Coordinates of C-alpha atoms in Angstrom, one line a residue:
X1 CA 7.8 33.6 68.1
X2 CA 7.9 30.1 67.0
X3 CA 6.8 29.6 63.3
X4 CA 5.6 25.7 62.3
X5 CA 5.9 24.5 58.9
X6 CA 4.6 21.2 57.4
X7 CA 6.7 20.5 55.2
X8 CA 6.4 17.4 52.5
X9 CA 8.9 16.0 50.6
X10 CA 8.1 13.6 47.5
X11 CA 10.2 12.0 44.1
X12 CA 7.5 11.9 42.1
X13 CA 7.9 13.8 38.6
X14 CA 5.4 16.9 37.9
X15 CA 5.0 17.2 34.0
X16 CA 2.9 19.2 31.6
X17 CA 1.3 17.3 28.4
X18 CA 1.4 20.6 26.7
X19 CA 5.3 20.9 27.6
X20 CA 6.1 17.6 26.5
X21 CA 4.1 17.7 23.6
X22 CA 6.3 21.0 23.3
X23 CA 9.3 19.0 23.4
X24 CA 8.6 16.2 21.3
X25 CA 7.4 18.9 18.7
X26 CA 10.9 19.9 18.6
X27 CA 10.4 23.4 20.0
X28 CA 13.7 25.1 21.6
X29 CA 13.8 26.0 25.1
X30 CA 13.2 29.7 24.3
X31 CA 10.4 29.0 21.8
X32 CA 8.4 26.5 23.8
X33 CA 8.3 29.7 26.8
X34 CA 7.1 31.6 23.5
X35 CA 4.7 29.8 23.1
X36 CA 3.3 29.1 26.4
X37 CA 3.2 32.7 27.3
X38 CA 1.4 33.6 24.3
X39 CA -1.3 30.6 25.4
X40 CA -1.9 32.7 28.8
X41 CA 0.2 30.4 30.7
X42 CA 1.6 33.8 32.7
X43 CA -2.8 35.0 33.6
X44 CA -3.5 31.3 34.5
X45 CA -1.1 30.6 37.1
X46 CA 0.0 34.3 38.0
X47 CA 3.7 33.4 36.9
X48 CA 6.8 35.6 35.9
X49 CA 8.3 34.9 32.9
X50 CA 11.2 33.6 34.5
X51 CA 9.5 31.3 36.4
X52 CA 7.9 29.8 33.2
X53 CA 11.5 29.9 31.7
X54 CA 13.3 27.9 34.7
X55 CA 9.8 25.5 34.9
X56 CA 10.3 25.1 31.1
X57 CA 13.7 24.2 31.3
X58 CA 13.3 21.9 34.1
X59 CA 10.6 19.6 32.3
X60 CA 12.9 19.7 29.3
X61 CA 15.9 18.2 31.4
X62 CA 13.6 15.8 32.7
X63 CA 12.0 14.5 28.5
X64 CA 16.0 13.9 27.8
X65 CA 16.6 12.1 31.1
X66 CA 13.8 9.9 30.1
X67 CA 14.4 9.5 26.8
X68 CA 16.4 6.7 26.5
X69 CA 13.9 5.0 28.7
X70 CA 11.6 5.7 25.7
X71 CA 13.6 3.8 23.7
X72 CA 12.8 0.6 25.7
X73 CA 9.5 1.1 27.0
X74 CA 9.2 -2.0 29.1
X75 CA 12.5 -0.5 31.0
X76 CA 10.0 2.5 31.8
X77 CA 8.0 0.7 34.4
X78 CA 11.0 -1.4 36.0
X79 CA 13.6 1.5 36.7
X80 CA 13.6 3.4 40.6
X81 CA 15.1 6.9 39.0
X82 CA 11.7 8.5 38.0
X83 CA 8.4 7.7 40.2
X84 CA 6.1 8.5 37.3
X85 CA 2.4 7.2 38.0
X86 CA 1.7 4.3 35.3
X87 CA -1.2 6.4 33.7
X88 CA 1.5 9.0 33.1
X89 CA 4.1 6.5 32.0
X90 CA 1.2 5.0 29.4
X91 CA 1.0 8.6 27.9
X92 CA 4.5 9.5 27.9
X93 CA 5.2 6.6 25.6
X94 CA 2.3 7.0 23.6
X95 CA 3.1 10.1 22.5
X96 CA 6.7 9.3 22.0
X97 CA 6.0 7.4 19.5
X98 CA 3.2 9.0 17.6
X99 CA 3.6 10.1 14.4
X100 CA 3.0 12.7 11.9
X101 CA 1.0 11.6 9.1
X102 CA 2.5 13.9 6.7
X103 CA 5.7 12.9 7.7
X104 CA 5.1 9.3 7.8
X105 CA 3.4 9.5 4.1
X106 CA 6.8 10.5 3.1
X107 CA 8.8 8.1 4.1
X108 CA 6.5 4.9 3.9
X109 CA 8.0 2.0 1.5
X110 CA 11.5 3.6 1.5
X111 CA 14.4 1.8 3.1
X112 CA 15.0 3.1 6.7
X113 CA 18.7 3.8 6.3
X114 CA 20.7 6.5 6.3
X115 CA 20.2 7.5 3.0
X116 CA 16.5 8.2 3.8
X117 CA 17.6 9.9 6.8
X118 CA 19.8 12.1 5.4
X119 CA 16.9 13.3 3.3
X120 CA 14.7 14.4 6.8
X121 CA 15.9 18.2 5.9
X122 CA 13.9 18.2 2.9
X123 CA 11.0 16.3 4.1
X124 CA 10.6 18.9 7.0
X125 CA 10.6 21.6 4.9
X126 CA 8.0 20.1 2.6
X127 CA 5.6 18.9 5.5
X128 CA 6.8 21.5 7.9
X129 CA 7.4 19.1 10.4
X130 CA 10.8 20.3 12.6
X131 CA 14.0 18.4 12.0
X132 CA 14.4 17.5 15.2
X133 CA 10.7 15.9 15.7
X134 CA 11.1 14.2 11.9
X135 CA 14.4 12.6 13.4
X136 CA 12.4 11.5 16.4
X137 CA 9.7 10.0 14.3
X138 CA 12.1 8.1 11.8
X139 CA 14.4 6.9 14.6
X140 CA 11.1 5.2 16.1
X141 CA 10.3 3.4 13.1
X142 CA 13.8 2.5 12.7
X143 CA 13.7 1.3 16.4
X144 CA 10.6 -0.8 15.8
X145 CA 11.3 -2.3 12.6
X146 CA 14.7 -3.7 14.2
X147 CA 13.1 -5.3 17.0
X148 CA 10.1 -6.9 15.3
X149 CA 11.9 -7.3 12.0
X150 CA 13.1 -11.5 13.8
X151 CA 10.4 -12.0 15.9
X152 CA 7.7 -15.1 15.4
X153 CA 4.1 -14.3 16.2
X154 CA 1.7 -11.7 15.0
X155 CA 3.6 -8.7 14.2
X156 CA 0.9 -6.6 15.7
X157 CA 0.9 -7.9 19.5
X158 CA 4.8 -8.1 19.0
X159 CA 4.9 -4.4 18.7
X160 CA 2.2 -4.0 21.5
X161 CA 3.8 -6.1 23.8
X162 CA 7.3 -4.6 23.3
X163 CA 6.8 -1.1 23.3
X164 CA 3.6 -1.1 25.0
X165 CA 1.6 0.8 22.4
X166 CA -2.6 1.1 22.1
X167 CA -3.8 -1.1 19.1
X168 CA -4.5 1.5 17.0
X169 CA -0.6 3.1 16.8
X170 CA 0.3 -1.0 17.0
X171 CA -1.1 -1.3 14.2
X172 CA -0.3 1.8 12.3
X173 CA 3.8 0.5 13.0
X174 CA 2.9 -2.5 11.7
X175 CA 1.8 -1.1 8.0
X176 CA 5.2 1.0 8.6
X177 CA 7.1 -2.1 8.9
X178 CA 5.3 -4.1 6.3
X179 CA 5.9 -1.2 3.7
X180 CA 9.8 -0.8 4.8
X181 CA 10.0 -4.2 4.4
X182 CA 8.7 -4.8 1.1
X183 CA 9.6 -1.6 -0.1
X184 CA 6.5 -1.0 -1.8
X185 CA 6.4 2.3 -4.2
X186 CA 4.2 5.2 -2.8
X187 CA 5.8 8.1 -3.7
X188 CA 5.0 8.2 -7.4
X189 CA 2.7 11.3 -7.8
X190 CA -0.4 9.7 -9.0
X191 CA -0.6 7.4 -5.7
X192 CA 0.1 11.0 -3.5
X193 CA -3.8 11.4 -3.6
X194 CA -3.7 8.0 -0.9
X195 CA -3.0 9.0 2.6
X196 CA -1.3 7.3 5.0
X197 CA -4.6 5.5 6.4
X198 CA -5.5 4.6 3.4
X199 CA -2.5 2.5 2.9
X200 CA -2.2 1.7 6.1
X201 CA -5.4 -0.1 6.0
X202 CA -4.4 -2.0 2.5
X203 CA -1.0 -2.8 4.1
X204 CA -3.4 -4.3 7.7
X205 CA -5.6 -6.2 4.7
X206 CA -2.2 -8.1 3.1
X207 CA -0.7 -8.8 6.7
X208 CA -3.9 -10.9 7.4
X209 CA -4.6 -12.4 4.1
X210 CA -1.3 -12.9 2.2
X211 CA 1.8 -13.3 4.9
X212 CA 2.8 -16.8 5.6
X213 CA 1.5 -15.7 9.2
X214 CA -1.8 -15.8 7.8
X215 CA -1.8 -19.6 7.6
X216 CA 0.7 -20.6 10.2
X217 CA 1.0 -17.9 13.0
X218 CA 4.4 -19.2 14.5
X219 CA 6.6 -19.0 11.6
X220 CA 9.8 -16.8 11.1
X221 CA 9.2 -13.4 9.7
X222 CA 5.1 -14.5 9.7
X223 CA 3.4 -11.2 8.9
X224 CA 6.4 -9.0 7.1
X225 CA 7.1 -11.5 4.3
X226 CA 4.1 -12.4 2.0
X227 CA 3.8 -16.3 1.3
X228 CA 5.9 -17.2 -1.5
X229 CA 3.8 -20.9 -1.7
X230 CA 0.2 -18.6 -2.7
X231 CA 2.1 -16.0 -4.6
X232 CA 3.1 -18.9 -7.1
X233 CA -0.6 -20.2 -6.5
X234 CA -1.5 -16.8 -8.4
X235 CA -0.3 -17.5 -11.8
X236 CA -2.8 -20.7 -12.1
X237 CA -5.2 -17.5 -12.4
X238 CA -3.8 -17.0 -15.8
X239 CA -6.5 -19.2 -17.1
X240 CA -9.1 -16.7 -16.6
X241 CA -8.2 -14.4 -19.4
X242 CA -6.0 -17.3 -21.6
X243 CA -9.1 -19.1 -22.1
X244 CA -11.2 -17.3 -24.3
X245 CA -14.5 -19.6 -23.5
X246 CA -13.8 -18.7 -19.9
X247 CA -13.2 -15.1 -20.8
X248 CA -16.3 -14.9 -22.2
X249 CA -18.5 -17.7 -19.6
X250 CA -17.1 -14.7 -17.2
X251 CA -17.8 -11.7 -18.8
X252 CA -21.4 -12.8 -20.2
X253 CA -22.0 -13.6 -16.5
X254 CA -20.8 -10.5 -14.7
X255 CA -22.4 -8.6 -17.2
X256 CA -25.9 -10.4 -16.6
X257 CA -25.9 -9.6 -12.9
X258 CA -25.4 -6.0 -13.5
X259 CA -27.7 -5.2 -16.2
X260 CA -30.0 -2.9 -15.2
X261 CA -28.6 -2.3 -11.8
X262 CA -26.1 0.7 -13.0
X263 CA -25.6 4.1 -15.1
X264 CA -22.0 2.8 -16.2
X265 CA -23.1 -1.0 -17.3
X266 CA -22.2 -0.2 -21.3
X267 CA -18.6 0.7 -19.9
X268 CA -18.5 -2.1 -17.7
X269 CA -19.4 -4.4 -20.3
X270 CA -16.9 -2.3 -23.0
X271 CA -14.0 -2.4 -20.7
X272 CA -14.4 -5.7 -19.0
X273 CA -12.1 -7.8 -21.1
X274 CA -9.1 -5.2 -19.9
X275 CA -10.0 -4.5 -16.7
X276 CA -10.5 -8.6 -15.8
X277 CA -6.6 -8.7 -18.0
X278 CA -5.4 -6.2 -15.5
X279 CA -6.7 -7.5 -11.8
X280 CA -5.3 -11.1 -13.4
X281 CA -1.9 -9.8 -14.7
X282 CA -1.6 -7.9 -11.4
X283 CA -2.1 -11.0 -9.1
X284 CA 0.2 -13.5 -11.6
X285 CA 3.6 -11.1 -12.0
X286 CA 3.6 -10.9 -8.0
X287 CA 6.1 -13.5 -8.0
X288 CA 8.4 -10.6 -8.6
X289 CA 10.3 -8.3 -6.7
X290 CA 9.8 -5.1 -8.7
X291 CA 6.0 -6.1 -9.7
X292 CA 5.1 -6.7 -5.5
X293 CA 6.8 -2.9 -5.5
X294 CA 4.6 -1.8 -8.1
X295 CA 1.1 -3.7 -6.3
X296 CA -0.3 0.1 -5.6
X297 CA 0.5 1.6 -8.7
X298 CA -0.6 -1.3 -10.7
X299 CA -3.7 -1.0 -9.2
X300 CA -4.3 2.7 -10.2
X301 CA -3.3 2.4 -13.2
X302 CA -4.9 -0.7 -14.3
X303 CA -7.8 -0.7 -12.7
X304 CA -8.8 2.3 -10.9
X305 CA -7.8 5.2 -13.3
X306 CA -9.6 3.6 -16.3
X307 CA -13.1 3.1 -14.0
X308 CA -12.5 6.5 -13.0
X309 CA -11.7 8.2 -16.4
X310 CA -15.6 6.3 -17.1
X311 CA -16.9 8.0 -14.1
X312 CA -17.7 4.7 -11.8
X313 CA -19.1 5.7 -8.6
X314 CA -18.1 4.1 -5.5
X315 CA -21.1 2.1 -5.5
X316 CA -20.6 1.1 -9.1
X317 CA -17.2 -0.2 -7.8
X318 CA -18.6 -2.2 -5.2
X319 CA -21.5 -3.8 -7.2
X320 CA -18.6 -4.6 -10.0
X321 CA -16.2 -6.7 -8.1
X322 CA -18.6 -8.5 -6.1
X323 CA -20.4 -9.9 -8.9
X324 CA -16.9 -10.0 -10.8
X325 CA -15.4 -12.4 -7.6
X326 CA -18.5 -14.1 -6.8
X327 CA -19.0 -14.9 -10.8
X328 CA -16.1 -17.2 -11.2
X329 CA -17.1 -19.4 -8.4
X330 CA -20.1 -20.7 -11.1
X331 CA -17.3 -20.9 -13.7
X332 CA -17.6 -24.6 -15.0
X333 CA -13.8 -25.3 -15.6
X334 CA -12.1 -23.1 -13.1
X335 CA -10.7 -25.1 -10.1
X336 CA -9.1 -22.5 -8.0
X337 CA -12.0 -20.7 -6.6
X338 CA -10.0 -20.6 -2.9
X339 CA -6.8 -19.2 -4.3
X340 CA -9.1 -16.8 -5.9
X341 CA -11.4 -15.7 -3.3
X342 CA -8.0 -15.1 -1.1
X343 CA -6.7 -12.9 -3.9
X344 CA -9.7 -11.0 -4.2
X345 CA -10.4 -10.6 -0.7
X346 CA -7.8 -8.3 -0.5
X347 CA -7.8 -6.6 -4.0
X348 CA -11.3 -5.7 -3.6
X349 CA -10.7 -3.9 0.1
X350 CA -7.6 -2.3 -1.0
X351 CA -9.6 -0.9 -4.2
X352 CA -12.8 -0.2 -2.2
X353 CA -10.6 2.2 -0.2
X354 CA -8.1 3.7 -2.7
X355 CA -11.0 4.9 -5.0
X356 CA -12.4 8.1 -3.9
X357 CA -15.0 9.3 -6.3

């Protein structure tokens, strides 16, 4: 007796998300199956163990085929060798490049070389990250960095546009390249209470406010390098704590403004003289290398730790430097109220979110 079959016959590539994610965790073969067995993977689809095994192994080859495709995202979408739907594409490259947050905390600032690499065995026992996803992860910022590092235009939709990123990750690469780039210190242990979104958000507040790119967005290297011409423009800020009568025209007005309006006004008006010294010094020595490494630390230890060691709230914070910023601009001999208002700009969002009460 005659027997018909419909048969159909298609290219295009069946993948699991919990597979890949598997894969890119840097599971084994043999501990990915582990894994998915133990999830029920054998109950929900009525599977043998080899079966999961040889589907397992299969979806592996297919992650390493693509891999280098990875590498050059745009390439994804042009190629013939792998009909993969562009949803599927999207999400494939996303989470290629997504990153561990404790991993990324512990390499943000250094130099991505291989001296840093070679230090990945350490950082994935400390974060408990696998080697083999921490290499991923630091040969993607490696990746990036290279690419954008020449590039004119905004650093963010540079990254977006050539590895096809969301805005959010876009945007988190961009603080990665910014810190790489000017190799700001964040490993010292009293910054280790900051996580990586924390910084991430100062490094997004500097990119917009400080780089050259801020000004002029076609310039080389617009939004890695901070502009040199308003870094110099910093040190005419000196006056504010050189001058005693404007020391004191300042303080006598901040201190008016919050009276009454706070539980910690007799340590803001005790410590006001050092704390304005410290936000001033801060913006004046960033003409330096070594001090522009320092910005966080400088922060904390001039300004947030001592509001902290008086028990500031948040709010306290936040009522403080607006009426400290907003304050000068009444100041009768200070001239450089829009050098200052771009300094503080930043200072105050960077401070607003690196204290946490």
């Amino acid at each position: 007796m005659a027997v018909e079959l419909d048969v159909f016959v298609g290219n295009t590539i069946i993948m699991s998300e919990e597979v890949y994610q598997l894969w890119l965790d840097g599971y084994t073969v043999n501990d990915a199956v582990k894994v998915r067995m133990e999830g029920g993977v054998l109950d929900e689809f009525d599977a043998k163990a080899d079966v999961v095994l040889s589907d397992t192994m299969d979806q592996y080859r297919t992650f390493q085929m693509c891999e280098r495709l990875l590498h050059s995202p745009t390439k994804l979408a042009n190629q013939l060798l792998f009909q993969i739907p562009p949803h599927r594409q999207a999400t494939l490259i996303e989470r290629y490049y997504a990153f561990d947050d404790v991993f990324v905390r512990e390499v943000l600032g250094k130099k991505l070389s291989k001296g840093t690499k070679k230090d990945l065995d350490d950082i994935s026992a400390k974060t408990g990250v696998m080697l083999k996803s921490c290499r991923r992860q630091f040969d993607n910022f490696k990746r990036v960095f290279k690419v954008v590092e020449e590039l004119k235009g905004p650093l963010v939709e540079n990254i977006r546009q050539h590895f096809l990123l969301s805005d959010k990750l876009a945007r988190d690469y961009a603080a990665i390249v910014f810190f790489a780039n000017n190799r700001f210190e964040t490993g010292k242990r009293k910054l280790q209470y900051l996580t990586f979104q924390d910084l991430a958000f100062c490094a997004g507040q500097l990119i917009n406010n400080w780089t050259v790119g801020a000004v002029d967005n076609m310039v080389e290297d617009m939004d890695v390098d901070l502009d040199k011409e308003f870094l110099q423009e910093l040190k005419e800020l000196k006056v504010l704590i050189t001058d005693k009568d404007l020391l004191d025209q300042h303080k006598s007005l901040v201190c008016t403004a919050l009276r009454g309006k706070t539980k910690a006004f007799n340590e803001m008006e005790a410590n006001f003289k050092n704390l304005s010294r410290g936000l001033v010094n801060i913006a004046t020595k960033l003409t330096n290398t070594k001090d522009v490494r320092d910005f966080f630390i400088d922060l904390v230890e001039k300004f947030i730790e001592p509001c902290r060691s008086d028990h500031w709230t948040a709010a306290d914070m936040k009522l403080y430097l607006t009426h400290y910023t907003n304050s000068a601009h009444i100041l009768d001999t200070f001239k450089h109220q829009v050098v200052w208002d771009r300094y503080m700009g930043v200072i105050k969002s960077c401070i607003f979110k690196m204290y946490h009460d």
